[in-house]
Amino acid sequence: MLGFFGIDFVQSLILRPSPDVWAAHDDEEDEEDLLKEDACKVPCGQALDCTAPPPQKLTVDPIVVVPSPPLKPKAVDEVPFPTTLTEEDEEIINSVVAGKTPSYSLESKLGDCKRAAAIRREALQRITSKSLSGLPLEGFDYESILGQCCEMPVGYVQIPVGIAGPLLLDGKEYSVPMATTEGCLVASTNRGCKAIHLCGGATSVLLRDAMTRAPVVRFGTAKRAAQLKLYLEDPANFEVVSTAFNKSSRFGRLQNIKCALAGKNLYMRFSCGTGDAMGMNMVSKGVQNVLDFVRNDFPDMDVIGISGNYCSDKKPAAVNWIEGRGKSVVCEAIIKGDVVRKVLKTNVNTLVELNMLKNLTGSAMAGALGGFNAHASNIVSAIYIATGQDPAQNVESSHCITMMEPLNGGEDLHVSVTMPSIEVGTVGGGTQLASQSACLNLLGVKGACRETPGANARLLATIVAGSVLAGELSLMSAIAAGQLVQSHMQYNRANKDVAKLISGAGIDRSFLPRRPADDRERNFAVIGP
């Protein structure tokens, strides 16, 4: 950890307050009540037994050494909830185990979501003879996920949430929540945020905001399919088609239709504004309205599927890379040369060359589709999980091209990320869960924006892009400095006792900063803030 962050960072955690520029700023809303409501009643990892087994004792004999009887393996504790099963609970569990009562029907039969989860969990343990003692059950609102987030729950998985920032974006500071189990990720993004902040912040531009859905229909002939294509793409027909589409929602507004023909099969890609929702369901309802409407003039149309993969959702696709899907955002910053040297521990020319050979040429050699970046998906996934987005949409949302160019005669660095398919929402799905809602509240984008519908979701998309910019800047610098592997190894295997790190116990003093020359200085604090 010391070699990875640098002694200054470790000391700052223990011995001194953060600089003013990194001081936490007050939110407009009081988060204390939110956090209390979301607090887990069972301490994290309570059910896990992490105690190391005692060392094996040896009985020493003048002639031979005989080991003591082998230790019996410790039985895994059973689930603490419910502590006592009622006679009715036992009857229901036995019925589920016997296959007489479907597990999925417990919520509707019992009218108690938490009790249903506990009974389903106990039945599962008896059926499989496997303990779920490490999977928390308490401290979660199971009613909040009924019918919208997860079916047949038996508990929930804990993912730590770290904070990177403040990210200075478009003149405002954001503390970015990132849910991840990957060491170095938050620290690296945090260092990128610092570099951006010290140089006046980043600027973002939202180019497009439209979710898509593309049904596939079939006709008897290709000519007939082409007639529907011409009809839908004719500007003279757009008003009547959009009227049919828009009646499904107050916020869903049809923007355009792009069609592609494959023989007698027609793929129609509808693009629609969706307000603060991510909008997949909203667009699907609008598309169904249009299909019902055009069937009056095309009764021979056979609807094969409401989604024909020309959308394209949760899959890498050139159409999303070129046309965009969701929010299309460009984010840029100018990093001063002295910040590149002192904070990022490298230099402008090295970064520019690495970006060209790795993110551009290397990705082209690999035949990448939208992957002209170092690790955009890392940051996107972490923010998505923290804020209740659909993690699977990380696939197209991580489409990103990272560009780096020298400025002012090579003294400074211009860095940008272009992300055409950021798919986010601040209402619906997992955004309404307590933990995820708290993370959205931290960013100031919780719920729907009443004044300007869609503004919260658009702001969240720019924050995602700004965080990706920070992550790209820091990781590329670590690679340029030649310290990526060493940093991960040192950080992920670091001594957990920070006090010992500070005191220098067991530390190779050669890693401590001594105002070395520029080339040697790169060895220190590679990814620390």
Coordinates of C-alpha atoms in Angstrom, one line a residue, residues 45-315:
G45 CA -19.6 -10.5 7.5
Q46 CA -21.2 -11.4 10.9
A47 CA -21.9 -14.9 9.6
L48 CA -18.4 -15.5 8.4
D49 CA -15.9 -17.3 10.6
C50 CA -12.5 -15.8 9.7
T51 CA -10.7 -17.1 12.7
A52 CA -7.5 -19.0 11.7
P53 CA -7.4 -22.6 13.1
P54 CA -4.9 -23.1 15.9
P55 CA -1.5 -24.5 15.0
Q56 CA -1.1 -28.2 15.1
K57 CA 0.5 -29.3 18.4
L58 CA 3.3 -31.8 18.4
T59 CA 4.0 -34.3 21.2
V60 CA 7.8 -34.7 21.4
D61 CA 9.1 -38.1 22.4
P62 CA 12.8 -38.8 23.0
I63 CA 12.6 -41.2 20.1
V64 CA 9.9 -40.0 17.8
V65 CA 7.7 -37.0 17.1
V66 CA 4.0 -38.0 17.1
P67 CA 1.4 -35.4 16.0
S68 CA -1.6 -35.0 18.1
P69 CA -5.0 -36.2 16.8
P70 CA -6.1 -34.2 13.8
L71 CA -8.4 -31.3 14.5
K72 CA -12.0 -31.8 13.6
P73 CA -13.3 -29.4 10.9
K74 CA -15.5 -26.7 12.4
A75 CA -19.1 -27.0 11.3
V76 CA -20.4 -23.9 9.5
D77 CA -23.0 -22.1 11.5
E78 CA -26.5 -22.2 10.3
V79 CA -28.4 -19.1 9.3
P80 CA -29.3 -17.1 12.3
F81 CA -32.7 -16.0 10.9
P82 CA -35.3 -17.1 11.8
T83 CA -33.9 -18.1 15.2
T84 CA -37.0 -20.2 15.8
L85 CA -39.2 -21.7 13.2
T86 CA -42.9 -21.9 13.9
E87 CA -44.9 -24.9 13.2
E88 CA -46.4 -23.2 10.2
D89 CA -43.0 -22.2 8.9
E90 CA -41.8 -25.8 9.1
E91 CA -44.9 -27.0 7.3
I92 CA -44.2 -24.5 4.4
I93 CA -40.5 -25.3 4.2
N94 CA -41.3 -29.0 4.0
S95 CA -43.8 -28.3 1.3
V96 CA -41.3 -26.4 -0.7
V97 CA -38.6 -29.1 -0.2
A98 CA -41.1 -31.7 -1.4
G99 CA -42.0 -29.7 -4.5
K100 CA -45.6 -29.2 -3.5
T101 CA -45.3 -25.4 -3.1
P102 CA -43.4 -23.5 -5.8
S103 CA -40.6 -21.3 -4.3
Y104 CA -41.6 -18.4 -6.5
S105 CA -45.1 -18.3 -5.0
L106 CA -44.1 -17.7 -1.4
E107 CA -44.4 -13.9 -1.5
S108 CA -48.0 -14.0 -2.9
K109 CA -49.0 -16.8 -0.5
L110 CA -47.5 -15.4 2.6
G111 CA -47.9 -11.6 2.0
D112 CA -44.6 -11.1 3.8
C113 CA -41.6 -10.7 1.5
K114 CA -39.0 -11.0 4.3
R115 CA -40.6 -14.1 5.7
A116 CA -40.8 -15.5 2.2
A117 CA -37.1 -14.9 1.6
A118 CA -36.2 -16.6 4.9
I119 CA -38.3 -19.7 4.2
R120 CA -37.0 -20.0 0.7
R121 CA -33.5 -19.7 2.0
E122 CA -34.0 -22.4 4.6
A123 CA -35.7 -24.7 2.1
L124 CA -32.8 -24.2 -0.3
Q125 CA -30.3 -25.1 2.3
R126 CA -32.1 -28.3 3.1
I127 CA -32.5 -29.3 -0.6
T128 CA -28.8 -28.7 -1.4
S129 CA -27.3 -29.5 2.0
K130 CA -25.3 -26.4 1.6
S131 CA -25.1 -23.5 4.1
L132 CA -25.7 -19.9 3.1
S133 CA -24.4 -18.5 6.4
G134 CA -22.1 -16.1 4.6
L135 CA -24.9 -14.5 2.6
P136 CA -26.7 -11.7 4.6
L137 CA -30.4 -11.8 5.0
E138 CA -31.2 -9.2 7.6
G139 CA -31.0 -5.4 6.9
F140 CA -32.7 -5.4 3.5
D141 CA -36.1 -4.2 2.3
Y142 CA -37.4 -7.2 0.3
E143 CA -40.7 -5.5 -0.5
S144 CA -38.7 -2.8 -2.4
I145 CA -37.6 -5.4 -5.0
L146 CA -40.9 -7.2 -5.4
G147 CA -42.0 -7.2 -9.1
Q148 CA -39.2 -5.0 -10.3
C149 CA -35.7 -5.9 -9.3
C150 CA -35.1 -9.5 -8.3
E151 CA -37.3 -12.7 -8.1
M152 CA -37.0 -15.4 -5.5
P153 CA -34.5 -13.6 -3.2
V154 CA -32.6 -15.5 -0.5
G155 CA -30.4 -12.7 0.7
Y156 CA -28.1 -10.0 -0.8
V157 CA -24.5 -9.6 -1.7
Q158 CA -22.3 -6.9 -0.1
I159 CA -20.2 -4.8 -2.4
P160 CA -18.0 -2.1 -0.8
V161 CA -18.5 1.5 -2.1
G162 CA -15.6 3.9 -2.3
I163 CA -15.6 7.5 -3.1
A164 CA -13.4 9.2 -5.8
G165 CA -13.1 12.9 -6.0
P166 CA -14.0 15.6 -5.8
L167 CA -14.4 15.5 -9.5
L168 CA -14.5 19.1 -10.8
L169 CA -16.8 18.9 -13.8
D170 CA -18.4 21.9 -15.6
G171 CA -17.6 24.1 -12.6
K172 CA -19.1 21.8 -10.0
E173 CA -17.6 19.3 -7.6
Y174 CA -18.9 15.7 -7.4
S175 CA -18.0 12.9 -5.0
V176 CA -18.3 9.8 -7.1
P177 CA -19.5 6.6 -5.5
M178 CA -17.9 3.4 -7.0
A179 CA -19.0 -0.1 -6.0
T180 CA -16.2 -2.5 -6.7
T181 CA -14.1 -5.4 -5.3
E182 CA -11.1 -4.5 -7.4
G183 CA -8.2 -3.0 -5.5
C184 CA -6.6 0.2 -6.9
L185 CA -9.6 1.2 -9.0
V186 CA -11.0 3.8 -6.6
A187 CA -7.6 5.1 -5.7
S188 CA -6.5 5.4 -9.3
T189 CA -9.7 7.2 -10.3
N190 CA -9.2 9.5 -7.3
R191 CA -5.7 10.4 -8.5
G192 CA -7.1 11.3 -11.9
C193 CA -9.7 13.5 -10.2
K194 CA -7.0 15.3 -8.3
A195 CA -5.0 16.0 -11.5
I196 CA -8.1 17.3 -13.2
H197 CA -9.1 19.4 -10.2
L198 CA -5.6 21.0 -10.0
C199 CA -5.9 22.1 -13.6
G200 CA -9.3 23.8 -13.4
G201 CA -11.6 20.9 -14.0
A202 CA -13.1 19.0 -16.9
T203 CA -15.7 20.1 -19.4
S204 CA -18.4 17.9 -20.9
V205 CA -20.8 18.2 -23.8
L206 CA -23.9 16.0 -24.3
L207 CA -24.4 15.4 -28.0
R208 CA -27.4 13.1 -28.0
D209 CA -30.1 11.7 -25.7
A210 CA -32.1 8.8 -27.2
M211 CA -32.9 5.3 -26.2
T212 CA -33.5 2.8 -29.0
R213 CA -35.6 -0.4 -29.6
A214 CA -35.6 -2.2 -33.0
P215 CA -38.3 -4.8 -33.7
V216 CA -38.0 -7.2 -36.6
V217 CA -41.0 -7.9 -38.9
R218 CA -41.4 -10.2 -41.9
F219 CA -43.3 -9.9 -45.1
G220 CA -44.0 -12.2 -48.0
T221 CA -41.7 -10.4 -50.3
A222 CA -38.7 -8.0 -50.0
K223 CA -40.6 -5.5 -52.1
R224 CA -43.4 -5.3 -49.5
A225 CA -40.8 -4.9 -46.6
A226 CA -39.2 -2.1 -48.5
Q227 CA -42.6 -0.3 -48.8
L228 CA -42.9 -0.2 -45.0
K229 CA -39.3 1.1 -44.8
L230 CA -40.0 3.9 -47.2
Y231 CA -43.2 4.7 -45.3
L232 CA -41.6 4.9 -41.9
E233 CA -38.6 7.0 -43.1
D234 CA -40.7 9.5 -45.1
P235 CA -40.7 12.8 -43.2
A236 CA -44.3 13.4 -44.3
N237 CA -45.4 10.4 -42.2
F238 CA -43.4 11.2 -39.1
E239 CA -46.0 13.3 -37.3
V240 CA -48.7 10.6 -37.5
V241 CA -46.3 7.8 -36.5
S242 CA -44.9 9.8 -33.6
T243 CA -48.4 10.5 -32.3
A244 CA -49.0 6.8 -32.1
F245 CA -45.6 6.3 -30.4
N246 CA -45.9 9.2 -27.9
K247 CA -49.3 8.2 -26.5
S248 CA -47.7 5.5 -24.4
S249 CA -45.9 7.9 -22.0
R250 CA -45.7 11.5 -20.8
F251 CA -42.0 11.5 -21.3
G252 CA -41.3 9.2 -24.2
R253 CA -40.9 11.2 -27.4
L254 CA -40.0 9.7 -30.7
Q255 CA -37.1 11.3 -32.4
N256 CA -36.4 9.3 -35.5
I257 CA -36.7 5.8 -37.2
K258 CA -33.9 4.1 -39.1
C259 CA -34.7 1.0 -41.0
A260 CA -32.5 -1.8 -42.4
L261 CA -33.6 -4.5 -44.8
A262 CA -32.4 -8.1 -44.9
G263 CA -34.3 -9.9 -47.7
K264 CA -37.9 -9.8 -46.8
N265 CA -37.2 -9.0 -43.1
L266 CA -37.3 -5.4 -41.9
Y267 CA -35.5 -4.1 -38.8
M268 CA -36.8 -0.7 -37.5
R269 CA -34.6 1.2 -35.1
F270 CA -36.8 3.6 -33.1
S271 CA -34.9 6.4 -31.2
C272 CA -36.8 8.1 -28.3
G273 CA -36.2 10.6 -25.5
T274 CA -37.1 9.0 -22.1
G275 CA -36.9 11.8 -19.5
D276 CA -35.0 10.7 -16.4
A277 CA -35.7 7.0 -16.9
M278 CA -33.2 4.7 -18.7
G279 CA -36.2 4.0 -20.8
M280 CA -36.1 0.5 -22.3
N281 CA -39.7 -0.3 -21.2
M282 CA -40.9 3.1 -22.3
V283 CA -39.5 2.7 -25.8
S284 CA -40.9 -0.8 -26.1
K285 CA -44.4 0.3 -25.3
G286 CA -44.2 3.1 -27.9
V287 CA -42.9 0.7 -30.5
Q288 CA -45.7 -1.7 -29.8
N289 CA -48.2 1.2 -30.4
V290 CA -46.5 2.0 -33.8
L291 CA -46.7 -1.7 -34.8
D292 CA -50.4 -1.8 -34.0
F293 CA -50.9 1.4 -36.0
V294 CA -49.1 0.4 -39.2
R295 CA -50.8 -3.0 -39.2
N296 CA -53.9 -1.2 -40.5
D297 CA -52.0 -0.4 -43.8
F298 CA -49.8 -3.4 -43.7
P299 CA -52.0 -6.3 -42.5
D300 CA -49.6 -8.9 -44.0
M301 CA -46.8 -7.8 -41.6
D302 CA -45.7 -10.6 -39.3
V303 CA -44.1 -9.3 -36.1
I304 CA -41.3 -11.8 -35.3
G305 CA -40.0 -10.0 -32.2
I306 CA -40.2 -6.7 -30.4
S307 CA -36.4 -6.7 -30.3
G308 CA -34.4 -7.8 -33.3
N309 CA -31.0 -6.9 -32.0
Y310 CA -30.6 -3.9 -34.3
C311 CA -31.2 -1.8 -31.1
S312 CA -28.7 -3.1 -29.8
D313 CA -29.0 -3.8 -26.1
K314 CA -26.3 -5.4 -23.9
K315 CA -24.1 -6.4 -26.8

